[in-house]
PDB file of C-alpha atoms in Angstrom:
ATOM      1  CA  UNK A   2      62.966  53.862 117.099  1.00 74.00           C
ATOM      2  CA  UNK A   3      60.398  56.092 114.883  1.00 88.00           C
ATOM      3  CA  UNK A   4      61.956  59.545 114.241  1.00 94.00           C
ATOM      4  CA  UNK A   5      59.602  62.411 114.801  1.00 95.00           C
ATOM      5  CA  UNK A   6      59.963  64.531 111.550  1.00 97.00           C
ATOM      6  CA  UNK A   7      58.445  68.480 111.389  1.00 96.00           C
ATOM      7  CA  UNK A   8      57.455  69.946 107.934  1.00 97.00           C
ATOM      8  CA  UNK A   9      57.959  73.809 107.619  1.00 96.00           C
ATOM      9  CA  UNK A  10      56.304  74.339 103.872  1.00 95.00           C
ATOM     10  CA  UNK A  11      53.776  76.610 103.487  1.00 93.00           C
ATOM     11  CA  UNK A  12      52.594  74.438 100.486  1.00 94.00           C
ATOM     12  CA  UNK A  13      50.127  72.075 101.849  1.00 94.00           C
ATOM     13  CA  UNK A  14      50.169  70.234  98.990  1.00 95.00           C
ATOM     14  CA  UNK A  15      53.932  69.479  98.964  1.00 96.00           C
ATOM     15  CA  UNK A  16      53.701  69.483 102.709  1.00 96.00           C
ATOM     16  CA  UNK A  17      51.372  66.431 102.387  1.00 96.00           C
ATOM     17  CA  UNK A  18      52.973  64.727 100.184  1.00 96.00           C
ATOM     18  CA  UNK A  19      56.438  64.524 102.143  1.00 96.00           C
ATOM     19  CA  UNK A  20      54.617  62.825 104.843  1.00 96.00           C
ATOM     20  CA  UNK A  21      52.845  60.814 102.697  1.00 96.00           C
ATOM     21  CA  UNK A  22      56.192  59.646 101.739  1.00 95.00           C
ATOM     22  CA  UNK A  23      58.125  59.916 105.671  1.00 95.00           C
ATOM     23  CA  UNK A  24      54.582  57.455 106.736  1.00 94.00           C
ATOM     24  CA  UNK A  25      55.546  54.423 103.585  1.00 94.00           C
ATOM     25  CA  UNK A  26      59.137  54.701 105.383  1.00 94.00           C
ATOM     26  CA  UNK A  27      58.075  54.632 109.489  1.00 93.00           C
ATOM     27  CA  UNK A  28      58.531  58.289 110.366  1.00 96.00           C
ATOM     28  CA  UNK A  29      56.280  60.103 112.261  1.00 94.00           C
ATOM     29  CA  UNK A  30      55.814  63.794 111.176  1.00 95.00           C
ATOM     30  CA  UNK A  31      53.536  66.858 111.382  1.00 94.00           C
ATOM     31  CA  UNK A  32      53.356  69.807 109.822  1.00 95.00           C
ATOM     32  CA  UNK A  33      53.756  72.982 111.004  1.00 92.00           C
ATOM     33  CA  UNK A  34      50.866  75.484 110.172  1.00 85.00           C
ATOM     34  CA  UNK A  35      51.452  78.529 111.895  1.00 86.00           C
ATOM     35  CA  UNK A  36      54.260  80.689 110.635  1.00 89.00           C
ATOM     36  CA  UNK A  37      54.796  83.247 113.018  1.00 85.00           C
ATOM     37  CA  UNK A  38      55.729  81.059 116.033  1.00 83.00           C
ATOM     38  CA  UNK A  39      58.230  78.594 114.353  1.00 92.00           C
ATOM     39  CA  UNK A  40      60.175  78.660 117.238  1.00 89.00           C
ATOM     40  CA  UNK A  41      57.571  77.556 120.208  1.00 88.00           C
ATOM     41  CA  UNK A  42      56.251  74.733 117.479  1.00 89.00           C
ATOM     42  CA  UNK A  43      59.779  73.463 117.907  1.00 92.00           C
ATOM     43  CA  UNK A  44      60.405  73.561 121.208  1.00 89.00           C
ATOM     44  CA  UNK A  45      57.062  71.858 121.970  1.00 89.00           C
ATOM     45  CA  UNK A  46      56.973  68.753 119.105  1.00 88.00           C
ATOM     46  CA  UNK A  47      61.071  68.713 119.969  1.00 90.00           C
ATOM     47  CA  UNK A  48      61.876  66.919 116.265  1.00 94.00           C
ATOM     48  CA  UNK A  49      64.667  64.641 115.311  1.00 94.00           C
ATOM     49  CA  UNK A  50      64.945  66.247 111.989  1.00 96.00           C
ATOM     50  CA  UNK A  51      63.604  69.199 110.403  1.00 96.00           C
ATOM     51  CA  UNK A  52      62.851  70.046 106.911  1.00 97.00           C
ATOM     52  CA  UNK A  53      62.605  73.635 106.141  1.00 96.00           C
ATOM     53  CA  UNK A  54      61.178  75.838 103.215  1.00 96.00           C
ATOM     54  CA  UNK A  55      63.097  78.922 102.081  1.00 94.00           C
ATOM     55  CA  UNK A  56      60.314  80.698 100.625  1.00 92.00           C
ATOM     56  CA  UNK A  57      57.550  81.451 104.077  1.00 92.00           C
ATOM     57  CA  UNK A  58      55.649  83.848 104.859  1.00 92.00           C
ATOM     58  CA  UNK A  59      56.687  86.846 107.731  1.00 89.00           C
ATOM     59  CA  UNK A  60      60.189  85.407 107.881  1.00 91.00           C
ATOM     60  CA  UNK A  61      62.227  83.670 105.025  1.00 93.00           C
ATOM     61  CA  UNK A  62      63.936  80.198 105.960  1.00 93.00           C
ATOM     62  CA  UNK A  63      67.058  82.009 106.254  1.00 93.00           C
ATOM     63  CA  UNK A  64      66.227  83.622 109.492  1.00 91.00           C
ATOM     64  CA  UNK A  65      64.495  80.328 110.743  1.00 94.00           C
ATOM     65  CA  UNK A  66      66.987  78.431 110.448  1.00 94.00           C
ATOM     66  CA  UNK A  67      69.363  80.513 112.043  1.00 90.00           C
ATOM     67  CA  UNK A  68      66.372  81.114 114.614  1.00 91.00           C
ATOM     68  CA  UNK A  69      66.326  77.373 115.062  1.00 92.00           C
ATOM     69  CA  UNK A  70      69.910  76.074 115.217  1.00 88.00           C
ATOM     70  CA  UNK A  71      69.827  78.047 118.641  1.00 84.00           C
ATOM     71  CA  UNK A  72      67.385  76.401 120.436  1.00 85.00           C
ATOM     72  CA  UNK A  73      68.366  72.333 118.656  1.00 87.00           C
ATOM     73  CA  UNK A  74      70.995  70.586 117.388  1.00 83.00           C
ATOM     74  CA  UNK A  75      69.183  68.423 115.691  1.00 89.00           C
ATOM     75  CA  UNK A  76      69.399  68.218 111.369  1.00 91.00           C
ATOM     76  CA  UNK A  77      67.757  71.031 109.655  1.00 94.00           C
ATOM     77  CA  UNK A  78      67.029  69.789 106.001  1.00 95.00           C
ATOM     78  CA  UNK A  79      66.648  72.442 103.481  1.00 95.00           C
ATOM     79  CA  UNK A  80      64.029  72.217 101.004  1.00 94.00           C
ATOM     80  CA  UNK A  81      63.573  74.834  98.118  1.00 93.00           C
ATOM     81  CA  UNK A  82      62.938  75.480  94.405  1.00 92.00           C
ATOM     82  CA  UNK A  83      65.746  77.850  94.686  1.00 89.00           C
ATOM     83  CA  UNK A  84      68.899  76.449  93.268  1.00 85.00           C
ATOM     84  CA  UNK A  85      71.995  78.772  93.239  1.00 89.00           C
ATOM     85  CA  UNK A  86      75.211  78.194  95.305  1.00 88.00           C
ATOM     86  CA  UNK A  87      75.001  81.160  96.794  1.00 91.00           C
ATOM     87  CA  UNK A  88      71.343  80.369  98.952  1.00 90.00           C
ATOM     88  CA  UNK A  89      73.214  76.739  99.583  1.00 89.00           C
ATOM     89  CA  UNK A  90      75.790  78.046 100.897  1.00 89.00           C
ATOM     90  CA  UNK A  91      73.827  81.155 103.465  1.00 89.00           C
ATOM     91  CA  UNK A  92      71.632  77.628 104.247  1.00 91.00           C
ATOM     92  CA  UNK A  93      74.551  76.063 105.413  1.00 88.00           C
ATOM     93  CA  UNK A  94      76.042  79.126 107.034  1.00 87.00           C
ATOM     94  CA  UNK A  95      72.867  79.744 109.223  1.00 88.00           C
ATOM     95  CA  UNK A  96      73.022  76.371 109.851  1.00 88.00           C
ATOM     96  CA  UNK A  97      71.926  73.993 107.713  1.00 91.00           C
ATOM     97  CA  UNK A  98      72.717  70.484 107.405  1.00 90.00           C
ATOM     98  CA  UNK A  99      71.656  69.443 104.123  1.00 91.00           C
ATOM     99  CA  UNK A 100      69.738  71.025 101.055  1.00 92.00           C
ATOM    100  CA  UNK A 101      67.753  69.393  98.244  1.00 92.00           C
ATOM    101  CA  UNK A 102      66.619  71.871  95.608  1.00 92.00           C
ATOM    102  CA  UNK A 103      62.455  71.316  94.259  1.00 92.00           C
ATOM    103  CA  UNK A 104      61.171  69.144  92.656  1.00 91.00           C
ATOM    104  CA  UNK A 105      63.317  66.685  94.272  1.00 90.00           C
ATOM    105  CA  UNK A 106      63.330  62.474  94.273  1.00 92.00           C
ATOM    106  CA  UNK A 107      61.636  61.112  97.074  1.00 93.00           C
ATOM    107  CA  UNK A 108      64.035  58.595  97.407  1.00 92.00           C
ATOM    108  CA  UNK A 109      66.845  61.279  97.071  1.00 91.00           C
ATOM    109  CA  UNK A 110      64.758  62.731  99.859  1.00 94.00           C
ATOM    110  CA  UNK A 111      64.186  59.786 102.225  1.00 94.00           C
ATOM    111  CA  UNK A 112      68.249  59.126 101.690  1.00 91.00           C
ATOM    112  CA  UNK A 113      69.225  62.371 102.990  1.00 91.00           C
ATOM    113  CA  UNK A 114      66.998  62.018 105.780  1.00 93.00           C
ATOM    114  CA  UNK A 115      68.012  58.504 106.917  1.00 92.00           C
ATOM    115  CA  UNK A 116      72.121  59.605 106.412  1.00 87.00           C
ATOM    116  CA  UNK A 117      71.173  62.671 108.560  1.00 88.00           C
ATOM    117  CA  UNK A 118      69.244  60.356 111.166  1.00 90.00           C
ATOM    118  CA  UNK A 119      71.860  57.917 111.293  1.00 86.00           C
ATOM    119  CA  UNK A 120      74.829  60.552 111.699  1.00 80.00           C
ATOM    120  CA  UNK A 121      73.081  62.293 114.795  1.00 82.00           C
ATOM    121  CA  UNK A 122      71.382  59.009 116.311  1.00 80.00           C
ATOM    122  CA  UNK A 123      72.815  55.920 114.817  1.00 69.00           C
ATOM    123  CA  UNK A 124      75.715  53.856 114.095  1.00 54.00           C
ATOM    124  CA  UNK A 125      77.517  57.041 112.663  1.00 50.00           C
ATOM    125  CA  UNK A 126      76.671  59.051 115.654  1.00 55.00           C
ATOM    126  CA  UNK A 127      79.939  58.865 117.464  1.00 51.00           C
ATOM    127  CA  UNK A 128      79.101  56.498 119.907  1.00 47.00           C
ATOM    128  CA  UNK A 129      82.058  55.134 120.363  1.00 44.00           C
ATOM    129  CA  UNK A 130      84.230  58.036 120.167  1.00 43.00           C
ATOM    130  CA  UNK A 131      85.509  59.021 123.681  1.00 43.00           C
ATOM    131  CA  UNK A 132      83.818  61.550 125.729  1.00 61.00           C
ATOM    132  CA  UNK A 133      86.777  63.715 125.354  1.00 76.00           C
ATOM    133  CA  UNK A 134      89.636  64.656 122.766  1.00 87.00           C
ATOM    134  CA  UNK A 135      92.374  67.011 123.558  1.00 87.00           C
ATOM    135  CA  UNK A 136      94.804  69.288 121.763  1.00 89.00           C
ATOM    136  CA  UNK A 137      97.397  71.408 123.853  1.00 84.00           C
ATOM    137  CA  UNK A 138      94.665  73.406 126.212  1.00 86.00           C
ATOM    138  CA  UNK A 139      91.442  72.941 124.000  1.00 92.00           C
ATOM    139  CA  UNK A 140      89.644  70.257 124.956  1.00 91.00           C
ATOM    140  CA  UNK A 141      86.223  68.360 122.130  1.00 91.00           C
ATOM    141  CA  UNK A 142      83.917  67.189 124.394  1.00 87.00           C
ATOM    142  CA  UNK A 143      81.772  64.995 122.321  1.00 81.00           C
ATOM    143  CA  UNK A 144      78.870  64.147 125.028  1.00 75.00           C
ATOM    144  CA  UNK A 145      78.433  68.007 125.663  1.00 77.00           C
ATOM    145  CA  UNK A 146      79.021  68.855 121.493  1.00 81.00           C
ATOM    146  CA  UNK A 147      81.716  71.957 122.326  1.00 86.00           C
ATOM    147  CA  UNK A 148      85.106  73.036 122.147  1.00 91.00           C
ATOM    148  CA  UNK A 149      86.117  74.506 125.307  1.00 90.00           C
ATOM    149  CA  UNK A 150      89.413  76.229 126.245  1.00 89.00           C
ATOM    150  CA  UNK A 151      89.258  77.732 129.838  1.00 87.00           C
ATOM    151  CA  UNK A 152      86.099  79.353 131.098  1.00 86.00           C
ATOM    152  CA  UNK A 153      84.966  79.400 127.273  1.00 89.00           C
ATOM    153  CA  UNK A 154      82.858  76.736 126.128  1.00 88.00           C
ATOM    154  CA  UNK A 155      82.030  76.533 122.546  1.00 90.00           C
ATOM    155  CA  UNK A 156      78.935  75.053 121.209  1.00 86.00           C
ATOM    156  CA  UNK A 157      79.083  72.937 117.851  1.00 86.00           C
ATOM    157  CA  UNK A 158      76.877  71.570 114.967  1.00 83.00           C
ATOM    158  CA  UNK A 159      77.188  67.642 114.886  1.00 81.00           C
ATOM    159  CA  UNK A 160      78.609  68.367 111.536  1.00 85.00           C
ATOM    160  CA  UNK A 161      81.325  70.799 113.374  1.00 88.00           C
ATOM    161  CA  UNK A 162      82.362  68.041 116.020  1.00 88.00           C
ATOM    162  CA  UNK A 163      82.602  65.295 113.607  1.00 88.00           C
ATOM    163  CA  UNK A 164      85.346  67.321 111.463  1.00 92.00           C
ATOM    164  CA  UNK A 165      86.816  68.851 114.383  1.00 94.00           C
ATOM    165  CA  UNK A 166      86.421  65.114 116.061  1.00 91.00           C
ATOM    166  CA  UNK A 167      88.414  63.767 112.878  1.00 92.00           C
ATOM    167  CA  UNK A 168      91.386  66.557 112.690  1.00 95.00           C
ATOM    168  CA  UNK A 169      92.138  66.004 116.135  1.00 93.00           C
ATOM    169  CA  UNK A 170      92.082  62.119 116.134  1.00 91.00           C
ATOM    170  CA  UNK A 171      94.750  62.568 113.053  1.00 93.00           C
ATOM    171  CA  UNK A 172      96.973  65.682 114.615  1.00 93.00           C
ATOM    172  CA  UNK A 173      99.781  66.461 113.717  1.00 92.00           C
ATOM    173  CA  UNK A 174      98.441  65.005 110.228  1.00 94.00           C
ATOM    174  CA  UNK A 175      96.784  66.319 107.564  1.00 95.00           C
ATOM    175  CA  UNK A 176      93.390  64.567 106.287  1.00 95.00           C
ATOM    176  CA  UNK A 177      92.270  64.749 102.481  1.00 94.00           C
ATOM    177  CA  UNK A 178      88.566  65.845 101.820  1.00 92.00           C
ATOM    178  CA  UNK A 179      87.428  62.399 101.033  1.00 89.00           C
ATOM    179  CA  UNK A 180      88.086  61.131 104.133  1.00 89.00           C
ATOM    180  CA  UNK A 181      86.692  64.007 106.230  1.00 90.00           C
ATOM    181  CA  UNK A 182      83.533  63.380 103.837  1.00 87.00           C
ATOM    182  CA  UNK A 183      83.567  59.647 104.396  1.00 83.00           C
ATOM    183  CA  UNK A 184      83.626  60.271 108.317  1.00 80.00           C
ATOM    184  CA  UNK A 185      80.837  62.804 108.484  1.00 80.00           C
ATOM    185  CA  UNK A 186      78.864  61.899 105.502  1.00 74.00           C
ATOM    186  CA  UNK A 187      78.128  58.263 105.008  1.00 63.00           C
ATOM    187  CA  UNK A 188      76.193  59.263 101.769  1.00 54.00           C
ATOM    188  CA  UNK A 189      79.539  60.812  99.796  1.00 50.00           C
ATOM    189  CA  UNK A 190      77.275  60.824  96.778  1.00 50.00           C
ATOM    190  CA  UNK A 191      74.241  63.049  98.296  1.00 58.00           C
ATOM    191  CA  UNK A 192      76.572  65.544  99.399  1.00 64.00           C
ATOM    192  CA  UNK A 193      77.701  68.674  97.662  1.00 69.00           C
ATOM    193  CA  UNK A 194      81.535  70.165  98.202  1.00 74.00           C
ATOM    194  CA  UNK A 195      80.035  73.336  99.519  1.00 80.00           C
ATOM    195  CA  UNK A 196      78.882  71.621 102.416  1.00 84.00           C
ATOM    196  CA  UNK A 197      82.387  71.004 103.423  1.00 88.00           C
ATOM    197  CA  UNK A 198      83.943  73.869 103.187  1.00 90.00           C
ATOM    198  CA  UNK A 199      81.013  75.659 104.673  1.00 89.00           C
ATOM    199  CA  UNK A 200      81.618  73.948 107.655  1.00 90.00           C
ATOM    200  CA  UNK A 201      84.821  74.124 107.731  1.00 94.00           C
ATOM    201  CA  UNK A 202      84.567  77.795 107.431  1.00 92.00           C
ATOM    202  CA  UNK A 203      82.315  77.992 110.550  1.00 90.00           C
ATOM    203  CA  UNK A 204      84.560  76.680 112.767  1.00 94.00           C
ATOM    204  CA  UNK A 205      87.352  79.045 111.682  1.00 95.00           C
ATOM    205  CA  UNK A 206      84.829  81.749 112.819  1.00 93.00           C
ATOM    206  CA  UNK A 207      84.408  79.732 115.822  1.00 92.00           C
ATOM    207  CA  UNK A 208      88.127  80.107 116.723  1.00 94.00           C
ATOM    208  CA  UNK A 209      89.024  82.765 115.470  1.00 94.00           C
ATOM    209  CA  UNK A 210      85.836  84.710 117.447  1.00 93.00           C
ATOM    210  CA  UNK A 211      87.440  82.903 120.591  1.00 93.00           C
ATOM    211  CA  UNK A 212      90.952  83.708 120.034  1.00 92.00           C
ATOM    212  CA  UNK A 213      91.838  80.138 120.336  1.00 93.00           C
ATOM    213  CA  UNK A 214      95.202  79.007 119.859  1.00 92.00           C
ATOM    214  CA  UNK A 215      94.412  76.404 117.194  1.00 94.00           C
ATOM    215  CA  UNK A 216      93.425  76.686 113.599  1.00 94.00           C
ATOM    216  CA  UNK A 217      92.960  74.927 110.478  1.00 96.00           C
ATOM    217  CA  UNK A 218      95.108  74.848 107.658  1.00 95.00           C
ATOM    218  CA  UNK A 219      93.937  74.408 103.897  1.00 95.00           C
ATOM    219  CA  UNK A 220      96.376  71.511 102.163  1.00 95.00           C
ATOM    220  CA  UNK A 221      95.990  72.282  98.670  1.00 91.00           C
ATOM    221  CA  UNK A 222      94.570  69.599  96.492  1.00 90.00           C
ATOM    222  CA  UNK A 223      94.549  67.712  99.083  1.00 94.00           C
ATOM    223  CA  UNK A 224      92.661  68.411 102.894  1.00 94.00           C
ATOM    224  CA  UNK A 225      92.863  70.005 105.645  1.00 96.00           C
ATOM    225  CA  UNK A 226      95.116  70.144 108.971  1.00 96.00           C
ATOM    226  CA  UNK A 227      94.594  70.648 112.318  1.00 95.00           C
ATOM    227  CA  UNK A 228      97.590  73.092 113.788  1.00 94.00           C
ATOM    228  CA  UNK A 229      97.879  74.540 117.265  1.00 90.00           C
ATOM    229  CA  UNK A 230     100.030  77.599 118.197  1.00 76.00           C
ATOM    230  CA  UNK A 231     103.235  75.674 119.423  1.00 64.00           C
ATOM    231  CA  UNK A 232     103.328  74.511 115.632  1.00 61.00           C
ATOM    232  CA  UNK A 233     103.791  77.982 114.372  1.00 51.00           C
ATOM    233  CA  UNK A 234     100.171  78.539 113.560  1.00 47.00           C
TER     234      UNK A 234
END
């Protein structure tokens, strides 16, 4: 399968140069060059992955991204010369799968992107995970990527289901970090512990927004565990 890859950069230069690189690995790509529809460009090329500037014109990447999770579920790939935890982590709150900070490796880059690719297409996709896991009322429904619990439906990040998909599969259990990284994350290496605990701080918004009666509990120094309301949550 080629992967159809879309370049948000507003520096052509750079721009060309990634898919310079994405064309020596197989990808197919284009780049975007028109900054105030982002989110028809999308909708229209419908990309695998996306990799996304902070730094555009009109609208930052922030808002994009946000913008963009909306309408795909697809990776987002971060791309900026702007290094400080705290724009990782909003990149990852709005939405973000991954972030590589400028001037980057390209084979740093074309890692991320195949370990992305792979964990939303490929053998790490969750193919064989069953269509549905349950816990008391609330029910993961892999194949439609949401928690739902009565007439609410839930959507999730593939990053979201796979965590959720793991705490589930080991309830009433606890499960350490490296094994929640090792299940969503086949490259442990390329990933950075914000990423985790981002996402596991999205879904707590998730249910706690939705008043479900689950939650997940922080096992200090060690993981994280599922708990549901009959458990004393």
């Amino acid at each position: 399968m080629v992967y159809n890859i879309l370049i948000i950069e507003d520096d052509f230069g750079l721009a060309k140069s990634i898919t310079n690189v994405l064309e020596k690995y197989n990808f197919r790509s284009s780049i975007l060059d028109d900054f105030q529809d982002i989110e028809d460009r999308v909708v229209d090329t419908k990309p695998d992955l996306i990799i996304l500037d902070i730094n555009l014109p009109y609208y930052n990447g922030f808002y994009w991204c946000r913008k963009i999770r909306k309408i795909t579920s697809n990776p987002i790939m971060i791309i900026s010369s702007r290094d400080s935890n705290m724009d990782q982590i909003m990149a990852l709150e709005y939405g973000a799968d991954d972030y590589i900070t400028k001037p980057f490796d390209s084979e740093i880059l074309i890692a991320k992107i195949n370990s992305l690719l792979r964990r939303t297409f490929g053998e790490l996709s969750g193919s064989t995970i069953n269509e549905q896991l349950k816990v008391g009322n609330i029910i993961l429904d892999k194949d439609r990527q949401q928690l739902l619990a009565g007439d609410k439906q839930i959507d999730l990040s593939i990053t979201e289901l796979k965590i959720l998909k793991k705490l589930i599969e080991e309830y009433p259990n606890s499960v350490s970090r490296d094994e929640l990284f090792f299940e969503v994350w086949d490259e442990n290496n390329f990933v950075e512990e914000n990423t985790l605990n981002v996402n596991i701080r999205r879904i707590r918004r998730k249910i706690d927004d939705n008043q479900l009666p689950i939650g997940i509990r922080t096992i200090r120094t060690f993981g994280y565990q599922l708990v549901a309301e009959e458990d004393g949550r």
